[in-house]
Coordinates of C-alpha atoms in Angstrom, one line a residue:
M1 CA -17.8 31.9 -70.5
K2 CA -16.7 32.0 -67.1
T3 CA -19.3 33.2 -64.4
P4 CA -17.8 32.9 -60.7
Y5 CA -19.9 35.2 -59.4
L6 CA -22.7 33.9 -60.9
D7 CA -22.4 31.0 -60.0
K8 CA -23.1 31.3 -56.5
A9 CA -26.5 32.5 -57.4
P10 CA -28.5 30.2 -58.8
T11 CA -31.3 31.3 -56.4
P12 CA -32.7 34.4 -54.3
D13 CA -32.1 33.0 -51.0
L14 CA -28.1 33.0 -51.7
L15 CA -27.7 35.8 -54.3
R16 CA -29.6 37.9 -50.4
A17 CA -25.8 35.9 -48.5
M18 CA -23.3 37.8 -51.0
P19 CA -21.9 40.5 -50.1
E20 CA -23.7 44.5 -51.6
S21 CA -20.1 45.2 -52.8
S22 CA -20.7 41.7 -55.5
M23 CA -24.0 42.6 -57.2
K24 CA -22.7 45.0 -59.9
A25 CA -20.5 41.7 -60.7
V26 CA -23.2 39.8 -60.4
A27 CA -25.4 42.4 -62.9
D28 CA -22.4 41.9 -65.9
E29 CA -22.4 38.1 -65.4
L30 CA -25.8 38.3 -65.3
R31 CA -25.9 40.5 -68.5
A32 CA -23.5 37.9 -70.5
E33 CA -25.5 35.0 -69.9
T34 CA -28.8 36.5 -71.2
I35 CA -26.6 38.1 -74.2
D36 CA -25.8 34.5 -75.2
T37 CA -28.9 32.0 -74.1
V38 CA -30.9 34.7 -76.8
S39 CA -28.2 34.4 -79.1
R40 CA -29.3 30.1 -78.7
T41 CA -32.9 30.5 -78.4
G42 CA -34.0 33.5 -80.4
G43 CA -36.0 35.6 -78.4
H44 CA -37.0 39.2 -76.2
L45 CA -33.3 41.2 -76.3
G46 CA -34.0 44.6 -75.4
A47 CA -36.1 44.4 -72.5
G48 CA -34.3 41.8 -70.5
L49 CA -31.0 44.0 -71.0
G50 CA -32.3 46.8 -69.5
V51 CA -33.0 45.3 -66.4
V52 CA -30.3 43.5 -64.9
E53 CA -29.3 45.0 -62.5
L54 CA -33.1 46.7 -61.6
T55 CA -33.3 42.4 -61.1
V56 CA -30.3 41.9 -59.2
A57 CA -30.9 44.9 -56.9
L58 CA -35.2 43.4 -56.0
H59 CA -34.4 40.4 -55.4
Y60 CA -30.9 41.2 -53.4
V61 CA -33.7 43.9 -51.9
F62 CA -36.6 41.7 -51.5
N63 CA -37.2 38.6 -49.8
T64 CA -38.1 36.7 -53.3
P65 CA -40.8 34.7 -53.6
Q66 CA -42.4 35.6 -49.8
D67 CA -41.7 39.2 -50.9
K68 CA -43.9 38.6 -54.4
I69 CA -41.8 41.0 -58.0
I70 CA -44.4 41.0 -60.2
W71 CA -43.3 41.7 -63.9
D72 CA -44.8 44.0 -66.8
V73 CA -45.3 41.7 -69.9
G74 CA -43.3 38.9 -68.9
H75 CA -40.7 39.9 -72.0
Q76 CA -37.9 41.7 -69.4
A77 CA -38.1 38.8 -67.5
Y78 CA -35.2 36.0 -68.9
P79 CA -32.6 37.8 -66.1
H80 CA -35.4 37.1 -63.7
K81 CA -35.9 32.9 -65.1
I82 CA -31.9 33.1 -64.6
L83 CA -31.1 34.3 -60.9
T84 CA -34.6 32.1 -59.8
G85 CA -33.7 28.7 -59.9
R86 CA -34.1 28.0 -63.7
R87 CA -30.3 29.0 -64.9
D88 CA -29.3 24.6 -66.2
R89 CA -32.6 25.6 -68.1
I90 CA -32.5 29.1 -69.3
R91 CA -31.3 27.6 -73.0
T92 CA -34.4 25.8 -73.8
L93 CA -36.6 29.1 -73.6
R94 CA -39.2 29.1 -76.1
Q95 CA -37.9 25.7 -77.5
P96 CA -40.2 22.3 -76.6
G97 CA -40.7 21.0 -73.6
G98 CA -38.8 24.0 -72.3
L99 CA -39.2 26.9 -70.2
S100 CA -42.0 29.7 -71.1
G101 CA -40.6 33.2 -72.5
F102 CA -43.3 35.1 -70.8
T103 CA -43.6 34.8 -66.5
K104 CA -45.9 31.2 -65.9
R105 CA -47.1 30.2 -62.8
D106 CA -46.8 26.5 -62.4
E107 CA -42.8 27.1 -64.4
S108 CA -41.9 28.9 -60.6
E109 CA -42.6 30.2 -57.1
Y110 CA -41.3 33.3 -58.4
D111 CA -43.6 34.0 -61.2
P112 CA -46.7 34.9 -58.9
F113 CA -48.5 36.3 -61.9
G114 CA -48.5 35.3 -65.4
A115 CA -48.3 37.4 -68.5
A116 CA -47.4 37.9 -71.9
H117 CA -50.2 41.1 -72.9
S118 CA -49.5 44.4 -71.3
S119 CA -50.7 46.4 -68.5
T120 CA -51.7 44.4 -66.1
S121 CA -49.7 44.4 -63.4
I122 CA -50.3 46.7 -60.5
S123 CA -54.2 45.5 -61.2
A124 CA -52.7 42.3 -60.1
G125 CA -50.4 43.4 -57.9
L126 CA -52.9 46.0 -56.3
G127 CA -55.4 41.8 -55.3
M128 CA -52.3 41.3 -54.1
A129 CA -51.9 43.7 -51.7
V130 CA -55.6 43.5 -50.4
G131 CA -55.4 39.8 -50.1
R132 CA -52.3 40.0 -48.2
D133 CA -54.3 42.7 -45.4
L134 CA -57.2 40.6 -45.4
K135 CA -54.9 37.8 -44.7
G136 CA -53.0 40.0 -41.1
Q137 CA -49.6 39.1 -43.3
S138 CA -47.1 41.8 -44.6
N139 CA -45.0 40.7 -47.4
N140 CA -44.8 43.6 -50.5
V141 CA -45.6 43.8 -53.2
I142 CA -44.1 45.0 -56.6
S143 CA -44.6 45.4 -59.6
V144 CA -42.6 46.7 -62.2
I145 CA -44.4 48.4 -65.3
G146 CA -42.9 49.6 -68.7
D147 CA -43.7 52.8 -70.0
G148 CA -45.0 52.1 -72.9
S149 CA -47.2 49.3 -70.7
M150 CA -48.5 52.8 -69.3
S151 CA -50.4 53.6 -71.7
A152 CA -52.6 51.8 -71.6
G153 CA -55.8 53.0 -69.9
M154 CA -55.8 49.8 -67.8
A155 CA -52.7 50.6 -66.4
Y156 CA -54.3 54.6 -65.3
E157 CA -57.8 52.2 -63.8
A158 CA -55.3 50.6 -61.5
M159 CA -53.8 53.3 -59.7
N160 CA -56.8 55.8 -59.8
N161 CA -57.9 52.3 -57.8
A162 CA -54.8 51.6 -55.2
G163 CA -54.5 55.4 -54.8
A164 CA -58.5 55.7 -53.2
M165 CA -56.4 52.1 -50.5
N166 CA -54.2 51.7 -47.9
S167 CA -52.7 48.8 -49.4
K168 CA -48.9 49.5 -49.5
M169 CA -47.8 48.4 -52.6
I170 CA -45.1 49.4 -55.2
V171 CA -45.4 50.4 -58.9
I172 CA -41.8 51.0 -60.5
L173 CA -42.4 52.4 -64.0
N174 CA -39.5 50.9 -65.7
D175 CA -38.9 53.7 -68.2
N176 CA -36.9 53.0 -71.3
D177 CA -38.3 55.8 -73.8
M178 CA -39.6 53.0 -75.7
S179 CA -41.8 50.5 -75.7
I180 CA -41.5 48.4 -78.7
A181 CA -42.1 51.3 -80.9
P182 CA -41.8 54.7 -80.1
A183 CA -43.1 55.5 -76.8
V184 CA -46.4 57.4 -78.0
G185 CA -48.6 60.1 -76.7
A186 CA -48.5 62.3 -74.1
L187 CA -47.2 60.6 -71.5
S188 CA -44.2 59.8 -73.0
S189 CA -43.4 63.3 -73.4
Y190 CA -44.7 64.0 -70.2
L191 CA -42.0 61.8 -68.4
G192 CA -39.2 62.9 -70.8
Q193 CA -40.0 66.8 -69.8
L194 CA -39.8 65.4 -66.4
I195 CA -36.6 63.5 -67.1
S196 CA -35.2 66.6 -68.3
S197 CA -36.1 68.8 -65.8
R198 CA -33.0 68.4 -63.6
P199 CA -30.0 65.3 -63.2
F200 CA -30.7 62.9 -61.7
H201 CA -30.6 62.8 -57.9
S202 CA -27.4 61.3 -56.7
I203 CA -28.0 59.3 -54.7
R204 CA -27.0 61.3 -51.2
E205 CA -29.6 63.5 -51.6
L206 CA -32.3 60.4 -52.4
A207 CA -31.3 58.4 -49.5
K208 CA -32.1 61.7 -47.1
Q209 CA -35.0 62.0 -48.9
V210 CA -36.6 59.0 -48.6
A211 CA -35.5 57.8 -45.0
S212 CA -37.4 61.9 -44.4
R213 CA -40.6 60.0 -45.6
F214 CA -39.2 56.4 -44.1
P215 CA -40.9 55.4 -40.8
A216 CA -41.5 58.6 -39.9
E217 CA -44.3 60.8 -40.3
I218 CA -43.2 64.0 -42.5
E219 CA -42.5 67.5 -40.3
R220 CA -43.5 70.7 -42.0
T221 CA -39.9 71.2 -41.7
A222 CA -39.2 68.6 -44.3
K223 CA -42.3 69.8 -47.0
R224 CA -39.2 70.6 -49.0
A225 CA -37.7 67.4 -49.3
E226 CA -41.2 65.7 -49.6
E227 CA -41.8 68.0 -52.2
M228 CA -38.3 66.9 -54.0
A229 CA -38.5 63.2 -53.4
R230 CA -42.2 63.2 -54.8
G231 CA -40.7 65.2 -58.3
F232 CA -41.9 68.6 -58.6
V233 CA -40.7 71.8 -57.7
G234 CA -44.0 74.3 -57.4
G235 CA -46.5 71.7 -59.0
S236 CA -47.3 67.6 -58.9
T237 CA -46.9 64.4 -60.5
I238 CA -50.0 62.8 -62.6
F239 CA -48.6 59.9 -60.3
S240 CA -49.0 61.8 -57.0
Q241 CA -51.7 62.9 -58.0
L242 CA -53.9 59.6 -58.1
G243 CA -52.6 59.0 -54.4
F244 CA -49.2 57.1 -55.6
F245 CA -46.0 58.4 -52.9
Y246 CA -43.6 59.3 -56.1
I247 CA -39.9 58.8 -56.2
G248 CA -37.5 59.5 -59.0
P249 CA -36.4 59.6 -61.3
V250 CA -33.4 57.5 -60.5
D251 CA -30.5 56.3 -63.1
G252 CA -31.6 52.3 -63.0
H253 CA -28.0 51.1 -64.1
D254 CA -27.0 53.0 -60.4
L255 CA -26.9 49.9 -57.9
D256 CA -25.6 52.5 -55.5
Q257 CA -28.7 54.1 -56.4
L258 CA -30.9 51.6 -56.9
L259 CA -29.8 49.6 -53.7
P260 CA -30.1 52.3 -50.8
I261 CA -33.4 53.2 -52.6
L262 CA -35.3 49.9 -52.2
K263 CA -33.9 49.0 -48.8
N264 CA -35.4 51.8 -47.8
L265 CA -39.0 51.2 -49.8
R266 CA -38.4 47.8 -48.7
D267 CA -38.9 49.0 -44.5
G268 CA -40.7 51.6 -45.0
D269 CA -44.8 51.9 -42.7
Q270 CA -46.1 54.1 -44.9
G271 CA -49.4 53.0 -45.9
G272 CA -50.2 53.4 -49.9
P273 CA -49.2 53.1 -53.0
I274 CA -45.6 54.2 -53.9
L275 CA -44.4 54.5 -57.4
L276 CA -40.6 54.5 -58.1
H277 CA -39.8 56.0 -61.7
V278 CA -36.4 54.4 -63.3
V279 CA -34.6 54.8 -66.1
T280 CA -33.2 52.3 -67.3
E281 CA -31.6 51.7 -71.4
K282 CA -33.6 49.2 -73.7
G283 CA -30.7 46.7 -75.1
R284 CA -28.2 47.5 -72.6
G285 CA -25.2 46.1 -73.8
H286 CA -26.0 44.8 -77.1
P287 CA -23.5 42.5 -79.2
F288 CA -24.3 44.4 -82.7
G289 CA -22.6 46.6 -84.5
K290 CA -26.3 48.6 -85.7
E291 CA -28.7 50.5 -83.7
S292 CA -32.2 49.1 -84.2
G293 CA -34.8 51.8 -83.6
E294 CA -36.9 49.1 -81.7
K295 CA -33.7 48.5 -79.4
Y296 CA -33.1 44.4 -80.1
H297 CA -37.1 43.7 -79.1
A298 CA -37.4 40.4 -80.4
V299 CA -34.6 38.4 -82.3
P300 CA -33.2 35.5 -83.7
K301 CA -30.8 32.9 -82.7
F302 CA -27.4 35.8 -83.7
D303 CA -23.5 35.1 -83.6
V304 CA -23.1 35.9 -80.0
I305 CA -19.2 37.9 -81.0
T306 CA -20.5 39.1 -84.1
G307 CA -24.2 40.6 -84.0
E308 CA -24.6 38.8 -87.0
E309 CA -28.0 37.1 -87.2
K310 CA -28.8 33.2 -88.0
K311 CA -32.4 34.8 -89.6
P312 CA -33.0 32.0 -92.0
V313 CA -33.5 33.1 -96.0
S314 CA -37.5 32.7 -97.6
N315 CA -38.1 33.4 -101.5
A316 CA -41.9 33.6 -100.0
V317 CA -43.2 37.2 -98.8
S318 CA -44.6 37.4 -95.8
Y319 CA -47.9 37.1 -94.5
T320 CA -47.3 41.0 -93.4
G321 CA -45.6 41.8 -96.7
A322 CA -48.7 41.1 -98.6
F323 CA -51.1 43.4 -96.5
A324 CA -48.6 46.2 -95.7
Q325 CA -47.8 45.7 -100.2
Q326 CA -51.7 46.0 -100.7
L327 CA -52.6 48.6 -98.5
I328 CA -50.0 51.0 -99.9
R329 CA -51.4 49.8 -103.3
E330 CA -55.0 50.9 -102.2
A331 CA -54.3 53.7 -99.8
E332 CA -52.5 55.2 -103.0
A333 CA -55.6 55.1 -105.4
D334 CA -58.2 55.8 -103.0
D335 CA -57.1 59.5 -100.4
K336 CA -59.9 58.0 -97.3
I337 CA -57.7 54.7 -96.8
V338 CA -56.4 55.3 -93.0
A339 CA -55.0 52.5 -91.1
V340 CA -54.6 52.1 -87.6
T341 CA -52.2 50.1 -84.9
A342 CA -52.0 50.1 -81.3
A343 CA -48.4 49.9 -80.3
M344 CA -47.1 46.8 -83.5
P345 CA -46.0 49.3 -86.1
S346 CA -43.7 46.4 -87.7
G347 CA -45.2 43.7 -86.2
T348 CA -48.2 44.6 -89.1
G349 CA -46.5 46.0 -91.8
I350 CA -47.8 49.8 -90.9
N351 CA -44.4 51.1 -90.5
K352 CA -43.9 50.3 -94.4
F353 CA -47.7 51.8 -94.9
A354 CA -46.4 55.0 -92.5
E355 CA -43.3 55.7 -94.6
R356 CA -45.5 56.5 -97.7
F357 CA -48.7 57.8 -95.7
P358 CA -47.3 59.2 -92.4
D359 CA -50.4 61.7 -92.4
R360 CA -52.4 58.4 -92.6
S361 CA -50.8 56.3 -90.3
F362 CA -51.7 56.8 -86.1
D363 CA -49.6 54.5 -84.1
V364 CA -52.1 54.9 -80.8
G365 CA -49.9 52.6 -77.9
I366 CA -50.8 50.1 -76.4
A367 CA -54.7 50.9 -75.9
E368 CA -56.8 48.4 -78.6
Q369 CA -60.3 49.2 -77.2
H370 CA -59.0 53.2 -77.5
G371 CA -57.5 52.1 -80.6
V372 CA -60.8 50.6 -82.1
T373 CA -62.9 53.6 -81.0
F374 CA -60.7 55.8 -82.6
A375 CA -61.0 53.9 -85.8
A376 CA -64.9 54.1 -85.5
G377 CA -64.9 57.9 -85.4
L378 CA -62.7 58.2 -87.9
A379 CA -65.4 55.7 -90.4
T380 CA -67.9 57.7 -89.0
E381 CA -66.4 60.4 -90.8
G382 CA -66.4 58.3 -94.2
F383 CA -62.7 58.0 -94.3
K384 CA -62.3 53.9 -94.6
P385 CA -60.0 52.7 -91.5
F386 CA -57.9 50.2 -91.6
C387 CA -57.1 48.9 -87.7
A388 CA -54.2 46.4 -88.1
I389 CA -54.2 44.4 -84.5
Y390 CA -52.5 40.9 -83.8
S391 CA -55.7 38.4 -83.1
T392 CA -55.2 37.7 -79.6
F393 CA -54.2 41.6 -79.0
L394 CA -57.8 42.3 -81.0
Q395 CA -58.8 40.0 -78.1
R396 CA -58.9 43.6 -75.4
G397 CA -60.6 45.4 -77.6
Y398 CA -63.3 43.3 -77.9
D399 CA -65.9 45.2 -77.0
Q400 CA -65.7 48.6 -78.2
V401 CA -66.1 46.0 -81.6
V402 CA -69.3 44.9 -80.2
H403 CA -70.8 48.1 -78.7
D404 CA -68.4 51.2 -80.7
V405 CA -68.0 49.2 -84.6
A406 CA -70.7 46.4 -84.4
L407 CA -73.3 47.6 -83.1
Q408 CA -72.9 51.1 -85.9
N409 CA -72.3 49.2 -88.6
L410 CA -69.3 51.1 -89.2
P411 CA -67.1 49.9 -91.6
V412 CA -64.0 49.6 -90.0
R413 CA -61.9 46.8 -91.5
F414 CA -59.7 44.5 -89.4
A415 CA -56.1 43.4 -90.2
I416 CA -55.7 40.6 -88.0
D417 CA -52.2 39.5 -88.1
R418 CA -50.9 36.3 -86.0
A419 CA -53.8 34.2 -86.1
G420 CA -53.9 30.1 -85.9
V421 CA -50.1 28.9 -83.8
V422 CA -48.3 31.4 -83.5
G423 CA -44.7 29.4 -82.7
A424 CA -42.7 30.4 -79.7
D425 CA -44.3 33.1 -78.4
G426 CA -47.3 30.0 -77.1
A427 CA -50.3 29.9 -76.1
T428 CA -49.8 33.6 -75.2
H429 CA -50.2 35.0 -78.5
A430 CA -51.8 32.5 -80.1
G431 CA -54.5 34.2 -82.2
A432 CA -56.9 31.0 -81.8
Y433 CA -60.0 32.7 -80.4
D434 CA -60.7 35.1 -83.3
L435 CA -63.6 33.6 -85.8
T436 CA -65.5 32.2 -82.9
Y437 CA -65.8 36.0 -81.1
L438 CA -65.9 38.1 -84.8
C439 CA -68.6 35.4 -86.4
C440 CA -70.9 35.3 -83.6
L441 CA -71.3 39.6 -84.8
P442 CA -74.7 40.8 -86.6
G443 CA -73.4 41.7 -89.8
M444 CA -69.3 41.3 -89.5
V445 CA -68.0 40.3 -92.8
V446 CA -65.3 37.7 -91.8
M447 CA -62.6 36.6 -94.5
A448 CA -59.8 34.0 -94.0
P449 CA -57.5 33.9 -97.4
S450 CA -55.7 30.9 -97.9
D451 CA -52.2 32.1 -99.3
E452 CA -49.9 35.6 -100.0
A453 CA -52.1 36.3 -103.7
E454 CA -55.2 35.8 -101.4
L455 CA -54.9 37.9 -98.8
S456 CA -54.4 40.6 -101.3
I457 CA -57.7 40.3 -103.0
A458 CA -59.0 40.4 -99.2
V459 CA -57.6 43.9 -98.2
A460 CA -58.2 44.5 -101.4
T461 CA -62.2 43.3 -100.8
A462 CA -62.4 45.3 -97.8
A463 CA -61.0 48.3 -99.5
Q464 CA -64.8 48.2 -101.3
I465 CA -66.9 46.9 -98.1
D466 CA -69.0 50.5 -97.4
D467 CA -72.0 49.2 -95.2
A468 CA -70.6 47.2 -92.9
P469 CA -67.7 46.0 -91.1
S470 CA -65.2 43.4 -91.7
A471 CA -62.3 41.5 -90.9
F472 CA -59.2 39.1 -92.7
R473 CA -56.8 36.9 -91.2
Y474 CA -53.9 35.9 -91.3
P475 CA -50.7 33.8 -89.9
R476 CA -47.8 34.2 -89.0
G477 CA -44.8 33.4 -91.2
E478 CA -43.9 33.4 -94.4
G479 CA -46.3 33.1 -97.2
V480 CA -46.1 29.8 -99.7
G481 CA -45.1 31.2 -102.3
V482 CA -47.5 32.2 -105.5
P483 CA -47.7 35.0 -106.9
I484 CA -49.1 38.2 -106.2
P485 CA -51.0 39.7 -109.3
E486 CA -50.7 42.9 -110.4
Q487 CA -54.7 43.1 -111.3
I488 CA -56.8 42.2 -108.0
T489 CA -60.7 42.0 -108.6
P490 CA -62.0 41.6 -105.4
Y491 CA -64.4 38.4 -104.0
E492 CA -68.1 38.6 -104.7
I493 CA -68.6 38.6 -100.8
G494 CA -69.7 35.2 -98.8
K495 CA -68.8 33.5 -101.9
G496 CA -65.7 30.2 -101.6
R497 CA -64.1 28.3 -104.4
I498 CA -63.9 24.6 -105.5
V499 CA -59.8 23.9 -106.4
R500 CA -59.6 20.2 -106.3
G501 CA -62.8 18.2 -107.9
G502 CA -63.0 14.7 -106.3
E503 CA -65.8 12.2 -105.2
R504 CA -67.3 10.6 -102.1
L505 CA -65.3 13.0 -99.5
A506 CA -65.1 16.9 -99.8
I507 CA -62.6 19.4 -97.1
L508 CA -63.9 22.4 -97.1
S509 CA -61.0 24.8 -95.9
L510 CA -61.3 27.7 -94.6
G511 CA -57.5 29.9 -94.9
T512 CA -54.0 28.9 -95.0
R513 CA -54.9 25.0 -93.9
L514 CA -55.4 24.8 -97.7
A515 CA -52.9 24.1 -98.5
D516 CA -52.4 20.9 -96.5
A517 CA -55.5 20.4 -97.1
L518 CA -53.7 19.9 -100.7
K519 CA -51.8 18.0 -99.5
A520 CA -53.8 15.5 -98.3
A521 CA -55.8 15.1 -101.2
D522 CA -51.9 13.9 -102.9
T523 CA -52.2 12.0 -100.2
L524 CA -54.9 10.1 -100.8
E525 CA -55.1 10.4 -104.5
D526 CA -52.0 7.7 -104.4
A527 CA -54.3 5.5 -102.2
G528 CA -56.7 5.2 -105.2
A529 CA -58.8 8.1 -103.7
M530 CA -59.9 11.1 -105.6
I531 CA -61.2 14.1 -103.3
T532 CA -63.0 17.5 -103.5
V533 CA -60.6 20.4 -101.6
A534 CA -62.8 23.4 -101.5
D535 CA -61.4 27.5 -100.1
A536 CA -64.4 28.9 -98.0
R537 CA -62.5 32.2 -97.9
F538 CA -65.0 33.0 -96.2
A539 CA -66.1 32.4 -92.6
K540 CA -68.9 34.7 -92.2
P541 CA -71.3 35.1 -94.1
I542 CA -70.7 31.3 -95.4
D543 CA -71.2 29.6 -98.7
A544 CA -74.2 28.7 -98.5
D545 CA -74.7 27.1 -101.9
L546 CA -71.4 26.0 -101.8
I547 CA -72.0 24.0 -99.0
T548 CA -75.1 22.8 -99.9
R549 CA -73.2 21.8 -103.2
L550 CA -70.4 19.8 -101.8
L551 CA -73.2 17.8 -99.6
R552 CA -75.0 17.0 -102.1
D553 CA -72.3 15.8 -104.5
H554 CA -70.3 13.8 -101.5
D555 CA -71.2 11.2 -99.5
S556 CA -69.0 12.5 -96.7
L557 CA -67.3 16.7 -95.4
M558 CA -65.0 17.6 -93.2
V559 CA -64.5 21.2 -92.4
V560 CA -60.5 22.3 -90.9
E561 CA -59.6 26.0 -89.6
E562 CA -57.0 26.8 -87.7
G563 CA -59.1 28.3 -84.9
S564 CA -61.0 27.2 -81.5
A565 CA -64.3 25.1 -81.6
G566 CA -67.3 27.4 -81.8
G567 CA -65.8 29.4 -85.0
F568 CA -66.1 28.8 -88.3
A569 CA -67.8 25.2 -88.2
A570 CA -69.6 26.1 -85.5
H571 CA -71.7 28.3 -88.7
V572 CA -71.3 25.5 -91.1
M573 CA -73.2 22.6 -88.4
Q574 CA -75.6 25.2 -87.6
F575 CA -76.7 25.7 -91.4
I576 CA -75.9 22.1 -92.6
H577 CA -78.8 20.6 -89.6
N578 CA -81.3 23.1 -89.9
H579 CA -81.0 23.2 -93.1
G580 CA -81.2 19.0 -93.2
L581 CA -78.6 18.1 -95.4
A582 CA -77.4 15.5 -93.6
D583 CA -80.4 13.8 -92.5
Q584 CA -80.0 11.3 -95.5
G585 CA -76.9 9.4 -93.6
K586 CA -73.5 12.5 -95.0
A587 CA -70.8 12.2 -92.9
I588 CA -70.3 15.3 -91.3
R589 CA -66.1 15.4 -89.3
V590 CA -64.4 18.8 -87.3
L591 CA -61.2 20.0 -87.5
T592 CA -60.6 22.9 -84.6
L593 CA -57.8 23.1 -82.4
P594 CA -58.3 21.5 -79.3
D595 CA -59.9 22.4 -76.4
R596 CA -56.9 23.2 -74.6
M597 CA -53.8 25.7 -74.5
I598 CA -50.9 24.6 -76.8
D599 CA -47.8 25.5 -75.5
H600 CA -45.2 26.9 -76.8
N601 CA -43.5 25.1 -80.2
S602 CA -42.7 25.8 -84.0
Q603 CA -45.5 26.7 -85.8
D604 CA -45.6 23.1 -87.7
A605 CA -45.0 21.3 -84.5
Q606 CA -48.0 22.8 -83.0
L607 CA -50.4 21.9 -85.7
A608 CA -49.8 18.3 -85.8
E609 CA -50.1 18.6 -82.3
A610 CA -53.5 20.0 -82.8
G611 CA -54.1 17.7 -85.4
L612 CA -54.9 19.9 -87.8
D613 CA -51.8 19.2 -90.7
A614 CA -52.6 16.8 -93.8
A615 CA -51.0 13.7 -91.5
A616 CA -54.9 14.4 -89.4
M617 CA -56.7 15.0 -92.1
V618 CA -54.9 11.7 -94.2
S619 CA -56.1 9.8 -91.2
T620 CA -59.7 11.5 -90.5
A621 CA -59.7 11.0 -94.6
A622 CA -59.4 7.4 -94.4
G623 CA -61.4 7.0 -91.8
L624 CA -64.5 8.4 -93.5
L625 CA -64.1 6.6 -96.4
G626 CA -63.0 3.0 -94.6
L627 CA -59.0 3.0 -96.0
D628 CA -56.5 1.8 -93.5
A629 CA -54.0 5.4 -92.3
A630 CA -51.4 3.5 -91.0
K631 CA -50.8 1.6 -94.6
I632 CA -51.6 5.0 -96.8
S633 CA -48.7 6.9 -94.2
A634 CA -46.2 3.7 -94.4
A635 CA -46.7 4.2 -98.5
R636 CA -46.6 8.1 -98.3

């Protein structure tokens, strides 16, 4: 693939040295380079393809990195990375030791703020703008935020604050009418009406309107031009009411529009915040022959010519699929069961539930705080809400989990997808903390099923818990291939099980680490050591009888969980020591995620790095049993 124009622009300063007439060719080659990259690495494709021209225009007009561009979420930042000195490494994207799939401060000076969760860009940008003013500097600060991210309350908190201040900052609303799933709520409808109320402005008209505002103050005779620039006739936009000078909407793929407008925004001396509303097409120029309802938000590796995906085939049902399947079964038997998700219907499997029960499925947009309290409100009316949110995103609604659910003891059921390490999305999306932040809440029931069949039982169990909030966590990816039973008996609350009997040493595993615990037991058996393996099933309440039995009948105990320190094992250790179970010289070891972030890699490699795979369990067990771990590994 020849890219003569892009080759001349490895960094923004060299891009700015090129004639403006070359920018269309640069954008075309940048789109092709982005497609070729993701075809080899997999990753987030649609968002980046939608902002190619905007990316070129921003780096051409603004003096980056002195001028700061903050990409909300970071899904759309692949073209930005290619233009900012990282093209030679772009095919290491999301690979071990390679570039992050998101913006990252320690990766490049062109990434002023790390972002992988949505709706942070305006707050961060305002902080940078105020910091600039306090230092007496004059660089520009530009926050690029998508319409989906604008469904989160934090964006409006930031705009409300910015509108009341006099710090100059530019917010670019990238409106592709499609976040990860179809944008939800009144805002999306409002933007659609705003766009459809008139055709895109011509560049001549827009330039005249913007020039009327910058640099001089608008005169009374130019009032009509100001109204047009603010995007209203006879009324007001929500953005201008929040104190922003509104311009748009404009075609985000038309460089003849974007470049003059951005130059005027760069050179204008108006104080206060500005919002430029650009309209783009997510997935523009994609190579796929079929349409996607989510515009290729995230894709596996694919053939760049045919668009055929190169996704490994598995016979095992995914954990997400197992959850959705069982939730539908439960809802068929109980019309009080409803499902809530926060802009991730397909990621959580709620899209399948919605196909079967459209009136009982609710996507609240990127608004986890609202979603949790909305579910709490449903619970007060006698419904049984299942709130399906990724572990990393539930963090965003934690105050509501505490204040609106746990404090009132409302039976909201949290289905926590992507628990534990998550592979190529890395530390930003790791579900490392849910056990710690949920197990500390009084009355909360927390389950961690060990495989897809156990997950189905956990769903059925949660459906029966009507007197307390509950949660069950499960990882990303496919299950282990066990059959899911047709007839399911819910768990006895707070009770685990012994899966394999032995002596001297017991492994108490929580969640899907059970498969590796059994592999470790096989390896140790080959070395002549028979060990017990138990499946805790519940992180809270812990099974006091099971723990007592394991320590009574064994010399040592290993506790394993795929979560941060302070979670399940901490509660087990507190119980052990408060009840004197370790007073007779029992040896206890705890394996959790380490006290550091784990970068993107395969999930298996991340577990090995964390010391939570079968090999790590064998090594720890060998130390407890007085065996030579190196000899055991060599024999295996």
